[in-house]
XYZ file of C-alpha atoms in Angstrom:
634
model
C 0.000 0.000 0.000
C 2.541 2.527 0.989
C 4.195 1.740 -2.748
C 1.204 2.421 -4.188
C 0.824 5.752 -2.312
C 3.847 6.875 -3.473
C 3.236 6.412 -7.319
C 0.125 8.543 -7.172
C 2.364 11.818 -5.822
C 4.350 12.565 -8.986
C 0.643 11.929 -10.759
C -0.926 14.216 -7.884
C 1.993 16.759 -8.292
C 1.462 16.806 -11.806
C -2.609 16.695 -12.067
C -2.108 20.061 -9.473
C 0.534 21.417 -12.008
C -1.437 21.445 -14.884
C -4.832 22.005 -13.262
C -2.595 25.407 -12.276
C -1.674 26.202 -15.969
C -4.556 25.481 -17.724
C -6.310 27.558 -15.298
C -3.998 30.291 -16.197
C -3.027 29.847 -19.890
C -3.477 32.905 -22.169
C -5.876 33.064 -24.511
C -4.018 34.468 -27.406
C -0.662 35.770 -28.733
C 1.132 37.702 -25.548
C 4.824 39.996 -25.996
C 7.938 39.624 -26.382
C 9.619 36.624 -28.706
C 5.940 35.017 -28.486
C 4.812 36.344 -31.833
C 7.997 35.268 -33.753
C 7.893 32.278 -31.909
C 4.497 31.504 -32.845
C 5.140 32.598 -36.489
C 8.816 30.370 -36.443
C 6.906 26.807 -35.409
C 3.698 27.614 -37.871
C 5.975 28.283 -40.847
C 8.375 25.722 -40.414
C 11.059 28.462 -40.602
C 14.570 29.523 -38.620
C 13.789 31.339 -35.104
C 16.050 33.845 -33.383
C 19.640 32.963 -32.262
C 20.036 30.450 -31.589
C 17.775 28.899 -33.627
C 15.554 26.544 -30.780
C 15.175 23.221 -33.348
C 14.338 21.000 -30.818
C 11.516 23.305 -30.046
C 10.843 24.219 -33.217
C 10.413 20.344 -34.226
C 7.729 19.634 -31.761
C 5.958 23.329 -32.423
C 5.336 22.553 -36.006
C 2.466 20.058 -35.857
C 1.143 21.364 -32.854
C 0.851 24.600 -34.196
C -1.311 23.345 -37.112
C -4.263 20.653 -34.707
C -7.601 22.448 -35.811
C -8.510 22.609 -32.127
C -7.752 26.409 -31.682
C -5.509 29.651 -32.874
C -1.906 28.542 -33.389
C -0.995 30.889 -30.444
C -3.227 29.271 -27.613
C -2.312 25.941 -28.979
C 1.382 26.789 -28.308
C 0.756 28.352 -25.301
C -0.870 24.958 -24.620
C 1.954 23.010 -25.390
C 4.205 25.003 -23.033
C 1.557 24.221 -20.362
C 1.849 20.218 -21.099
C 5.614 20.102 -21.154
C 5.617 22.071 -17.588
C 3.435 19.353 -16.088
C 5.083 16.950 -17.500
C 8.427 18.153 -15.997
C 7.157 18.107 -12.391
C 6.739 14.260 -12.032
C 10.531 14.308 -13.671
C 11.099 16.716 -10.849
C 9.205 14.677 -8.147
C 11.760 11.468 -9.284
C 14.973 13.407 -9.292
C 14.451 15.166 -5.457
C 13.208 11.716 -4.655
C 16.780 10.548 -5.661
C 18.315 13.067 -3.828
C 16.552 12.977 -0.746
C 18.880 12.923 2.477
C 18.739 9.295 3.917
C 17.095 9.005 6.934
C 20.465 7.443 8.546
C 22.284 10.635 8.358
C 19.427 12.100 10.375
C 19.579 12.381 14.292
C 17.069 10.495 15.026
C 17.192 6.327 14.864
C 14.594 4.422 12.278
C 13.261 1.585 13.885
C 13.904 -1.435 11.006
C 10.552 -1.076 10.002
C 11.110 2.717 8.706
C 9.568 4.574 11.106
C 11.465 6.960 13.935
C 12.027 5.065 17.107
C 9.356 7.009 19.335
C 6.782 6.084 16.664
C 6.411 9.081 13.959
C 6.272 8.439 10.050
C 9.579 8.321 8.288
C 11.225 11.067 6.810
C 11.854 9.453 3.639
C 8.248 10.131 2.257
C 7.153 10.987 -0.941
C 5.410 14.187 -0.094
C 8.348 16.211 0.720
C 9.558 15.898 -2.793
C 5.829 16.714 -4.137
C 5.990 19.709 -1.968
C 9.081 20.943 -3.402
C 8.204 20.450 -6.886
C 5.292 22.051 -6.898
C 7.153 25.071 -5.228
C 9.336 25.625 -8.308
C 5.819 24.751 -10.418
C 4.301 28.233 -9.157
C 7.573 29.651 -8.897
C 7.989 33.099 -10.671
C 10.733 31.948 -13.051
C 8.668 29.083 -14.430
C 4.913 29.393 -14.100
C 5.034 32.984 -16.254
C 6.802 30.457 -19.126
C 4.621 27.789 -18.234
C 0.968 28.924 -20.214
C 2.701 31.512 -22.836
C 4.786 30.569 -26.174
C 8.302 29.868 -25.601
C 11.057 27.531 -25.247
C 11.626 27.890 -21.894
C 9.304 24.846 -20.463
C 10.524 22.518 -23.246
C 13.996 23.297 -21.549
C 13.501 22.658 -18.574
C 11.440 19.537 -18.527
C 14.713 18.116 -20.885
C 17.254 19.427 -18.127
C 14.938 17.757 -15.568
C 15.408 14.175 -17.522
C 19.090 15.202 -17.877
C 19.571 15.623 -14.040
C 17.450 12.425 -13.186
C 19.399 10.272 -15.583
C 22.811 11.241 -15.009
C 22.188 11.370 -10.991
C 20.636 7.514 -11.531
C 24.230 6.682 -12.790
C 26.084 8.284 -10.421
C 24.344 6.961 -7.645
C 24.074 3.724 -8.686
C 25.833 0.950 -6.812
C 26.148 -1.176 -9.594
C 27.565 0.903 -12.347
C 27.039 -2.129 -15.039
C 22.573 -1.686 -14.647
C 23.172 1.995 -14.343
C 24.737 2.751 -17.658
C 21.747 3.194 -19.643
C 20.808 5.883 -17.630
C 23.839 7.860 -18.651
C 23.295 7.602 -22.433
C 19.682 8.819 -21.594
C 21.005 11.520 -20.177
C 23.251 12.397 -22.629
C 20.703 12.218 -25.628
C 18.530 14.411 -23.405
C 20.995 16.879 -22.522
C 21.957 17.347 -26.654
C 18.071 18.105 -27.072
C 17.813 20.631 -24.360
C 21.103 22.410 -25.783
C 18.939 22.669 -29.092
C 15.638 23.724 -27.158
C 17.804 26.830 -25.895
C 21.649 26.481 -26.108
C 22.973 29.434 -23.461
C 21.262 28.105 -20.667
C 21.656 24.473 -21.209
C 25.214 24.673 -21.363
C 25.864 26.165 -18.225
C 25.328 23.087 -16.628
C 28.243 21.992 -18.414
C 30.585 22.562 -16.341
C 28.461 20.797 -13.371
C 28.555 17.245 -15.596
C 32.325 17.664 -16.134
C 33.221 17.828 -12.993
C 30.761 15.250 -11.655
C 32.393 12.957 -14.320
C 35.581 13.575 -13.669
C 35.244 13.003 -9.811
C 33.792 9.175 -11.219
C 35.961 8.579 -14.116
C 36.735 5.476 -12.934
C 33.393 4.041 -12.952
C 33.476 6.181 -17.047
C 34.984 3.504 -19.348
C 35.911 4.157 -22.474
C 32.818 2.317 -24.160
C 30.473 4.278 -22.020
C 32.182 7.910 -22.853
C 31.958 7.342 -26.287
C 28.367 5.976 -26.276
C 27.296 8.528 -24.073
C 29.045 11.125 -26.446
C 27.346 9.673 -29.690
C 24.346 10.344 -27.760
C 24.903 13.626 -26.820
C 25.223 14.485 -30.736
C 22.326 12.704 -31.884
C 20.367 15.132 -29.641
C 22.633 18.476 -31.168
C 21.364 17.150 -34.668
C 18.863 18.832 -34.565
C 20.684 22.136 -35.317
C 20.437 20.475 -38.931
C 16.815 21.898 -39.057
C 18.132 25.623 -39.316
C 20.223 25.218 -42.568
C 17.961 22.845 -44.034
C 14.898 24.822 -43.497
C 17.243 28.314 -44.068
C 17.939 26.656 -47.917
C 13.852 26.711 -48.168
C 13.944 30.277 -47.971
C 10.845 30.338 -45.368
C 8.726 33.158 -44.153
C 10.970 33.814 -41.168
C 14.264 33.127 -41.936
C 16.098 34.345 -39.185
C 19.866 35.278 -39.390
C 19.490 32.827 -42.885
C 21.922 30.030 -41.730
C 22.464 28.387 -45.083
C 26.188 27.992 -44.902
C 29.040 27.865 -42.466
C 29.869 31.357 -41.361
C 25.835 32.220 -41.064
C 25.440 28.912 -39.602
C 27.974 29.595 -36.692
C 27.064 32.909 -36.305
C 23.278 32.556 -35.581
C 23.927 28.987 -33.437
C 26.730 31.301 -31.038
C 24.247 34.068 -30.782
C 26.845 36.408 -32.466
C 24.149 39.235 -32.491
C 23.493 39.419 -28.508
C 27.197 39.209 -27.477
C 26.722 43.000 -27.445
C 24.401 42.461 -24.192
C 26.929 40.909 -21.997
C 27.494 44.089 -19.683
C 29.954 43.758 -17.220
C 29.988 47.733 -15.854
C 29.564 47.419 -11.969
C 26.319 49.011 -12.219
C 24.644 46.722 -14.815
C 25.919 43.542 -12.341
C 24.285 45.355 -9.283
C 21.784 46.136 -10.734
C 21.058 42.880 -11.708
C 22.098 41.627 -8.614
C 19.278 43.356 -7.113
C 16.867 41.726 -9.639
C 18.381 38.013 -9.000
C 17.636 38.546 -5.286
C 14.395 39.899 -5.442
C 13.463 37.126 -8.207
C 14.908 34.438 -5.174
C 12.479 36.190 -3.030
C 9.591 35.992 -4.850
C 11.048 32.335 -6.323
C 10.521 30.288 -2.993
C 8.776 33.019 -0.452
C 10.088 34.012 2.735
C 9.541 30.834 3.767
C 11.840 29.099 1.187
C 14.726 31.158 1.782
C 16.008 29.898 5.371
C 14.595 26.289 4.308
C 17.733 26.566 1.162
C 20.343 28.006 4.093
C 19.744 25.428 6.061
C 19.981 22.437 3.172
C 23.430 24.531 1.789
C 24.772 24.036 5.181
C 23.647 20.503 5.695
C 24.987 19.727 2.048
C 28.589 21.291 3.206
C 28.647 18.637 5.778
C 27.176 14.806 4.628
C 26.828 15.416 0.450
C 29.327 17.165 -0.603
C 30.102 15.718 -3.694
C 26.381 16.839 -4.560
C 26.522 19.935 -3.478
C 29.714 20.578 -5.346
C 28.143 19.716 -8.357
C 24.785 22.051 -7.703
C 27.080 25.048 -6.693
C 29.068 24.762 -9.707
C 26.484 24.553 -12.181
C 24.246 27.585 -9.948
C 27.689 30.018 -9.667
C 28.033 29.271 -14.067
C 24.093 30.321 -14.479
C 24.319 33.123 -12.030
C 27.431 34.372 -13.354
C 25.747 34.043 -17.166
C 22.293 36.057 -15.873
C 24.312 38.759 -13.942
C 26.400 39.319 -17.347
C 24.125 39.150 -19.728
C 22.084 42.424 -19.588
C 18.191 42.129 -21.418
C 14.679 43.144 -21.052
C 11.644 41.370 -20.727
C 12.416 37.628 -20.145
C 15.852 37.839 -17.882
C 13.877 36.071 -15.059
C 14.330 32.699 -17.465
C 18.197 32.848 -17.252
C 17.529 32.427 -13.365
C 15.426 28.977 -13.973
C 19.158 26.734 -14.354
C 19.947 27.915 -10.705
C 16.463 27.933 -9.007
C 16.476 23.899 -10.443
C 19.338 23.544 -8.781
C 18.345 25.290 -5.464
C 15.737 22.839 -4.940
C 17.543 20.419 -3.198
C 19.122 22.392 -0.572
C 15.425 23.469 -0.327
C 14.296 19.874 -0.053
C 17.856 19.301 2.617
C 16.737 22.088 4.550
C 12.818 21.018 4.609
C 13.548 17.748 5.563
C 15.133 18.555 8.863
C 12.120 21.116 9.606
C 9.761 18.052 9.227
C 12.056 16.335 11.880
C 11.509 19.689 14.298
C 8.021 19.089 13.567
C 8.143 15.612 14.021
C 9.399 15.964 17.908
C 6.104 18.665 18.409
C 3.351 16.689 16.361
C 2.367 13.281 16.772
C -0.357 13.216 14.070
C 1.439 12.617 10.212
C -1.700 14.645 9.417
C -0.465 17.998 10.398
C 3.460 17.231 9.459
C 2.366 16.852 5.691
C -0.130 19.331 5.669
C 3.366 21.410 7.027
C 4.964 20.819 3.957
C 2.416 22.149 1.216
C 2.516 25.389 3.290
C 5.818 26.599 1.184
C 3.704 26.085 -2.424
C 0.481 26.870 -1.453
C 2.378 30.816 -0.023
C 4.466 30.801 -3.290
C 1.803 30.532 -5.380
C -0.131 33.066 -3.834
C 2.738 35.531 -3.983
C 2.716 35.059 -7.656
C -0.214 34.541 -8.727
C -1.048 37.818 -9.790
C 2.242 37.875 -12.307
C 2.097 34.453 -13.485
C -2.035 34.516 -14.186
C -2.346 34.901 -18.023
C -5.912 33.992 -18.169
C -6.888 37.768 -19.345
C -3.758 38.497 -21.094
C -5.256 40.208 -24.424
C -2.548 43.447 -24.193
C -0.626 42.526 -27.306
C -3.807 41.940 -29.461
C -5.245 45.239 -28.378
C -1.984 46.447 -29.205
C -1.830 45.898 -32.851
C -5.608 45.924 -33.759
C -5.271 49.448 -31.892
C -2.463 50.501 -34.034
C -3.316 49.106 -37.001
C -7.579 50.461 -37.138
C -5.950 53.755 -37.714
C -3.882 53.057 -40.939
C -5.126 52.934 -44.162
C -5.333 50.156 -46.866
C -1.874 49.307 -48.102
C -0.175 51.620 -45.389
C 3.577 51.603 -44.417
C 4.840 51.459 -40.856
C 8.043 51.992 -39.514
C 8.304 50.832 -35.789
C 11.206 50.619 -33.125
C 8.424 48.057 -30.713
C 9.253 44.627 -30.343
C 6.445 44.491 -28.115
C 4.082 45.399 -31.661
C 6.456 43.888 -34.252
C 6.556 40.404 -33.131
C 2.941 40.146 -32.845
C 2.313 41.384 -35.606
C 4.279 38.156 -37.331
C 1.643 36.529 -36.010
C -1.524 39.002 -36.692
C -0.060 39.277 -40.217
C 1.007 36.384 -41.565
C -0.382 33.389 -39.777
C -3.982 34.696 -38.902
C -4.463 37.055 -41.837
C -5.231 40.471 -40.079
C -4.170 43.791 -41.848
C -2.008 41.209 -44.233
C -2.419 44.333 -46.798
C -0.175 46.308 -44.522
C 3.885 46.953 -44.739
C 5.326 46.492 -41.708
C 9.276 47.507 -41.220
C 11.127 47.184 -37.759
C 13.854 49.337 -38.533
C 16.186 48.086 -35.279
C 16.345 44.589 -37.480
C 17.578 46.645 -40.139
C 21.127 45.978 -38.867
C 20.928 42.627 -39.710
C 22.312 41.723 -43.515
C 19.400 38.792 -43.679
C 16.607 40.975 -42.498
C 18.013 43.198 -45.174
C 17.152 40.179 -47.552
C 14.101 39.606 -46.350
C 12.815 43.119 -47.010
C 14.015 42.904 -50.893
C 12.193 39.508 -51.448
C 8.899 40.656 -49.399
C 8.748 44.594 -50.450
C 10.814 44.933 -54.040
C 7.866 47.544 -54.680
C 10.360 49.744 -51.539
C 13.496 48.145 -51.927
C 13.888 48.656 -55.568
C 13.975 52.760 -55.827
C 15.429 53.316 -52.507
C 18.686 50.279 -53.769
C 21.226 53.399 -54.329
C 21.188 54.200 -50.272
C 20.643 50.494 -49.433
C 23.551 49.587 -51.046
C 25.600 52.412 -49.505
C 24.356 51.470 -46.269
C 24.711 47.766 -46.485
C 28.604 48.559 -47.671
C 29.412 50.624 -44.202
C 27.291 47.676 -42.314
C 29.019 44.798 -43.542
C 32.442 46.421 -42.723
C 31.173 47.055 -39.048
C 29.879 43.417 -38.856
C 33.642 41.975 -39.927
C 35.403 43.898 -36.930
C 33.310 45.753 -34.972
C 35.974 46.715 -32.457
C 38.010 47.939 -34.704
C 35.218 49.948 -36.588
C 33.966 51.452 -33.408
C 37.302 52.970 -32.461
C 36.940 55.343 -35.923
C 34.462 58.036 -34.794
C 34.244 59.019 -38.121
C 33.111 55.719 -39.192
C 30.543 55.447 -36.731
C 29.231 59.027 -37.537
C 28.881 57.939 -41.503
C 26.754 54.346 -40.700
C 24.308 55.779 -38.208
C 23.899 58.521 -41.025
C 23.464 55.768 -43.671
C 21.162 53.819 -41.581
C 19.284 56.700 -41.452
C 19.340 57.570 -44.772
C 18.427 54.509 -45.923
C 15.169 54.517 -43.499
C 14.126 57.702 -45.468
C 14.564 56.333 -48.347
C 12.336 53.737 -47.345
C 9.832 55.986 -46.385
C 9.978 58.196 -49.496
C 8.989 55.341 -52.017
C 6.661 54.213 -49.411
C 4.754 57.231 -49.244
C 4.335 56.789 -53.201
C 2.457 53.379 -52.519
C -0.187 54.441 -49.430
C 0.133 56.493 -46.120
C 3.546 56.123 -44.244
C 3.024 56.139 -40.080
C 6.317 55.903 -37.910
C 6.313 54.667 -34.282
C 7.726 56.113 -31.051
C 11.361 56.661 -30.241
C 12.669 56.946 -33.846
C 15.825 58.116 -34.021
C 17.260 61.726 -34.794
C 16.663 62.366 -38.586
C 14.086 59.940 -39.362
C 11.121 61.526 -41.346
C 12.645 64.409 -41.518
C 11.062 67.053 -43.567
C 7.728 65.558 -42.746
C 4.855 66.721 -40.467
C 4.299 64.105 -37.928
C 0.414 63.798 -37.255
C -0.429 62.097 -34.259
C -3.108 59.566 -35.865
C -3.577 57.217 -32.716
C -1.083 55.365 -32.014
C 1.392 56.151 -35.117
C 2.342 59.592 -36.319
C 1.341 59.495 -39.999
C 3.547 61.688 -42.127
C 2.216 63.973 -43.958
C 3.156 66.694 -46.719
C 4.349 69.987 -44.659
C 2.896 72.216 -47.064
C -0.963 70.425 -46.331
C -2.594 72.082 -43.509
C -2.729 70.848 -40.086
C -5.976 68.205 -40.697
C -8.597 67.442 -37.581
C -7.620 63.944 -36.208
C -10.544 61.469 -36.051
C -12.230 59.642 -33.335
C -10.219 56.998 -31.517
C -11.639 53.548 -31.682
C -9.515 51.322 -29.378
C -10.078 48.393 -27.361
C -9.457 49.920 -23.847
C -11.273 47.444 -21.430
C -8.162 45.667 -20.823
C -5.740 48.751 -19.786
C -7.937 51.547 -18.696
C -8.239 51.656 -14.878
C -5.647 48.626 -14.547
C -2.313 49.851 -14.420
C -1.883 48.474 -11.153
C -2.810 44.696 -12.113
C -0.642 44.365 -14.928
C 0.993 41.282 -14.557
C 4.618 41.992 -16.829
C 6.691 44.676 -17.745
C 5.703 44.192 -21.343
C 2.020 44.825 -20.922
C 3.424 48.145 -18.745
C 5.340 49.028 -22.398
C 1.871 48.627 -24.171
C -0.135 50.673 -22.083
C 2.878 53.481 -21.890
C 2.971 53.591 -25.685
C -1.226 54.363 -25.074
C -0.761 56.554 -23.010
C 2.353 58.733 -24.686
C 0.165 58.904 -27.764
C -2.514 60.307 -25.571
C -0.601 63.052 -24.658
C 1.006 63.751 -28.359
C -2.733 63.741 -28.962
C -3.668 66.386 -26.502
C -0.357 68.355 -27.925
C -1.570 68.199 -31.461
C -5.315 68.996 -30.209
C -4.252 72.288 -28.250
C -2.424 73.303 -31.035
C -5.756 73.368 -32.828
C -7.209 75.382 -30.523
C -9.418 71.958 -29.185
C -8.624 72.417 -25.439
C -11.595 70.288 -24.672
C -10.547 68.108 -26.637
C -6.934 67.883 -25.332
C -7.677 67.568 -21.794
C -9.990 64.821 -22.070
C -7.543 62.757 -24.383
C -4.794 63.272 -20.980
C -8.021 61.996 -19.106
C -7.839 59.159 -20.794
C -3.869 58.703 -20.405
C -4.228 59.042 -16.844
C -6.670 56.411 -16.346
C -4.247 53.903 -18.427
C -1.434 54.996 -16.595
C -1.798 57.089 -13.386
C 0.072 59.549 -11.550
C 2.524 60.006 -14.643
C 4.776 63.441 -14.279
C 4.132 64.127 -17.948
C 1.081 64.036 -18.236
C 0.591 66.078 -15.245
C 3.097 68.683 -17.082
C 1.503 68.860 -20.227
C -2.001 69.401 -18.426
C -0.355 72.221 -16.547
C 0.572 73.789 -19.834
C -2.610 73.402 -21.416
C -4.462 74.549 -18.801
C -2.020 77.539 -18.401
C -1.970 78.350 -22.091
């Protein structure tokens, strides 16, 4: 009977897991990479570096069941493969679990403590713990959106259980299968996302190292073959590069492209290592720890660390290495939006000491409560106050912001309009709007930051010749300077001069863009363009674009807005992500260009209700507040 209990926890831990994420899936498309994502599995085409194949293989046909929009049946599949990596979980803590020898207290042989209480040795205080790290910031916000992150983990999961089944084993001959599992796993998780899968690297090394002589050489090279059938799938990217897709990403189709997009060549730029980028992502780290495991967690994890130092220290040599690598990596490597996933490496590895440290609570608890009752119902106290500490982040139930976004942006441009944008948060979505649902498919959409890139340069030749084609003269100069900067860009960057005459091609090239454009339709330009773009143009706040318009024209009325506001207004304070936060800014900063352009007109009324509006989307803002004062006073 007691076997039989313990089978149904990882099922238990699991059912609870994915009761939890279906419950809080999003409906639709949400921000960041979700939209390219999205648009990368439906088309069968290359992602962003570096490239997520193993991913991208198992998005494909899921993205295309009739069932529902590609987007919530992604967002689906992230929610399966995070249940499905907490009974992987459950069975690896399980394996770790301190034995009840090294504890104070004698077992009587039947497995219980001598004065009568259950043994320690359960299989709740692994479900516990798993279902900690299920609602844990770092992996419940990944666990019911688009991305790559739960496929990751649940293969690092496998990784950890198989290779810790081999090293544990007593009998290394039974055990060695689970080391080429492990292996094949591992080469499948570095293609499902490459940076944070090989941090653990150095983890395995050692670990294998301190057991070579249990490694033969049979094994090794098994194991190794293994370990590269899994990195084949980085085959996908040429192959599919050579098909010329929709998204064709960095265009991998030979060697030098090939390396270039697997080593991430374009984000080396955000490793920062400035003292006040690493403390200032040190303060992130710790407050994501915080909200990670609760207050409650947090002396739990001291307490396993120290118990670790003194009866498993071969195992906690291997955790610290592998969470000082992914700390080191996340401190480093400066980004917006999704940095709390380069924390989920270490908070995997945390959980033991966790588990360590809440095993030896359970025997404090043990010596005050008779009844088993109250000792288990002790340990579902840590995920039961973790998941109420982030449940308001990680719920994405009601998460519409990004389709709002771009149906917002979009009502206001005309039939075969031109827009120029600078938003991640409204370009990758609109991958998806565009080109896998059909929405405003008559529209030109350019994101003129990817315009740095030599194959997004491609793309925009083979997609728009009708722009490319008459602006090719300051293309061609531009794509000259570009290329030279890509070869060395050390050396380029230390000629001022040089730096001075590709930021003015860029630009030039952008206008030239925009000047055929506004031969084919209206031309609208996003926020936070730089210095020089649209020049010699009169920008005309028209929602959330400024549409460009002939300076010679008189200043024309603006229309009536017609956006979907039941999701933003009067909610700033129950936005769950900083990307939702950029969407309703980007509302509200139109507002007030709105109110600017309206007083101008001599529409006070007009103006001061548009800053209404901004205030309700977001509140207390100090320029708002200014601008009012300066209508108001003019």
């Amino acid at each position: 009977m007691s076997s039989l209990r313990d089978r149904l926890w990882p099922l238990l831990v699991m059912a609870a897991g994915g009761v939890v994420y279906l419950l809080t899936l999003a409906p639709t498309v949400t921000g960041t990479d979700a939209g390219e994502l999205v648009l990368a599995a439906y088309g069968a085409g290359v992602a962003h570096a570096p490239g997520f194949p193993t991913w991208l293989w198992l998005a494909w046909p899921v993205s295309h069941l009739p069932f529902a929009e590609p987007a919530r049946l992604l967002n689906g599949l992230s929610a399966l493969l995070a249940t499905l990596t907490l009974p992987v979980l459950w069975l690896w803590l399980r394996l770790l679990m301190a034995p009840a020898s090294v504890l104070s207290r004698p077992l009587s042989p039947q497995g219980m403590l001598a004065d009568g209480h259950p043994v320690r040795r359960g299989a709740a205080l692994p479900a516990a713990v798993a279902l900690t790290f299920a609602v844990g910031r770092s992996f419940w916000v990944w666990a019911n959106t688009t991305e790559v992150y739960a496929l990751n983990t649940l293969l690092v999961a496998v990784s950890l259980y198989g290779f810790f089944r081999w090293y544990l084993a007593p009998d290394e001959h039974s055990s060695r299968g689970w080391l080429r599992a492990a292996a094949a796993s591992y080469g499948l998780a570095l293609g499902a996302h490459l940076a944070t899968t090989a941090l653990l690297a150095p983890a395995f090394a050692l670990a294998l190292y301190r057991r070579r002589h249990h490694l033969d050489r049979r094994l090794f090279f098994a194991s190794a073959l293994m370990l590269c059938l899994g990195l084949g799938a980085y085959a996908w990217l040429p192959w599919r590069a050579a098909q010329d897709p929709l998204l064709n990403w960095g265009d991998p189709d030979n060697l030098r492209r090939f390396w270039r997009h697997v080593s991430a060549a374009q984000y080396r730029s955000n490793i920062d290592l400035r003292p006040q980028s690493l403390l200032s992502e040190l303060r992130f780290a710790m407050s994501l720890l915080f909200w990670q495991y609760s207050p409650l967690g947090l002396p739990l994890m001291a307490w396993g660390l120290w118990w670790g130092r003194k009866h498993r220290p071969r195992i906690l040599e291997f955790l610290l290495v592998g969470i000082a690598s992914g700390t080191a990596y996340a401190l480093a490597y400066a980004i917006e939006d999704d940095q709390d996933a380069y924390y989920l490496l270490v908070h995997l590895l945390l959980l033991v000491p966790l588990m360590w440290g809440a095993q030896h609570a359970v025997q404090c608890l043990a010596d005050r409560f008779r009844s088993q009752r109250w000792i288990v119902a002790s340990l579902f106290l840590l995920p039961a106050l973790t998941l109420l500490s982030n449940v308001g982040v990680a719920d994405r139930s009601d998460y519409w912001y990004h389709r709002d976004y771009y149906r917002n942006l979009t009502a206001e441009v005309a039939q075969g309009g031109t827009i120029f944008t600078r938003d991640w948060q409204f370009y990758s979505p609109s991958l998806y709007y565009r080109y896998v649902m059909g929405e405003r498919a008559d529209l030109r959409v350019i994101d003129v930051e990817l315009m740095r890139r030599d194959w997004y340069l491609d793309s925009l030749e083979r997609r728009y010749p009708e722009l490319t084609t008459a602006a090719q003269p300051a293309l061609q100069h531009y794509r000259a300077l570009r290329d030279e900067w890509e070869a060395d860009p050390t050396r380029f960057e230390q000629n001022p001069q040089a730096v001075a005459a590709l930021q003015d091609a860029s630009i030039a090239a952008i206008n030239a863009l925009i000047a055929t454009a506004k031969h084919l339709g209206p031309v609208h330009l996003g926020l936070h363009m730089e210095p020089g773009v649209g020049a010699g143009y009169t920008w005309i706040p028209a929602g959330l674009t400024f549409r460009l318009e002939d300076p010679s024209r008189p200043m024309p009325t603006l229309a009536g807005l017609s956006w979907q506001l039941e999701h933003l207004r009067g909610r700033w304070d129950r936005l769950p992500d900083e990307p939702a936060r950029k969407v309703a800014r980007v509302h509200a900063l139109m507002l007030i260009n709105r109110a600017l352009y309206l007083a101008e007109l001599g529409e006070k009324e007009a103006a001061l209700a548009a800053l209404d509006l901004a205030e309700q989307i977001v509140p207390a803002d100090a320029l708002t507040q200014q601008v009012r004062a300066q209508i108001e006073g003019g």
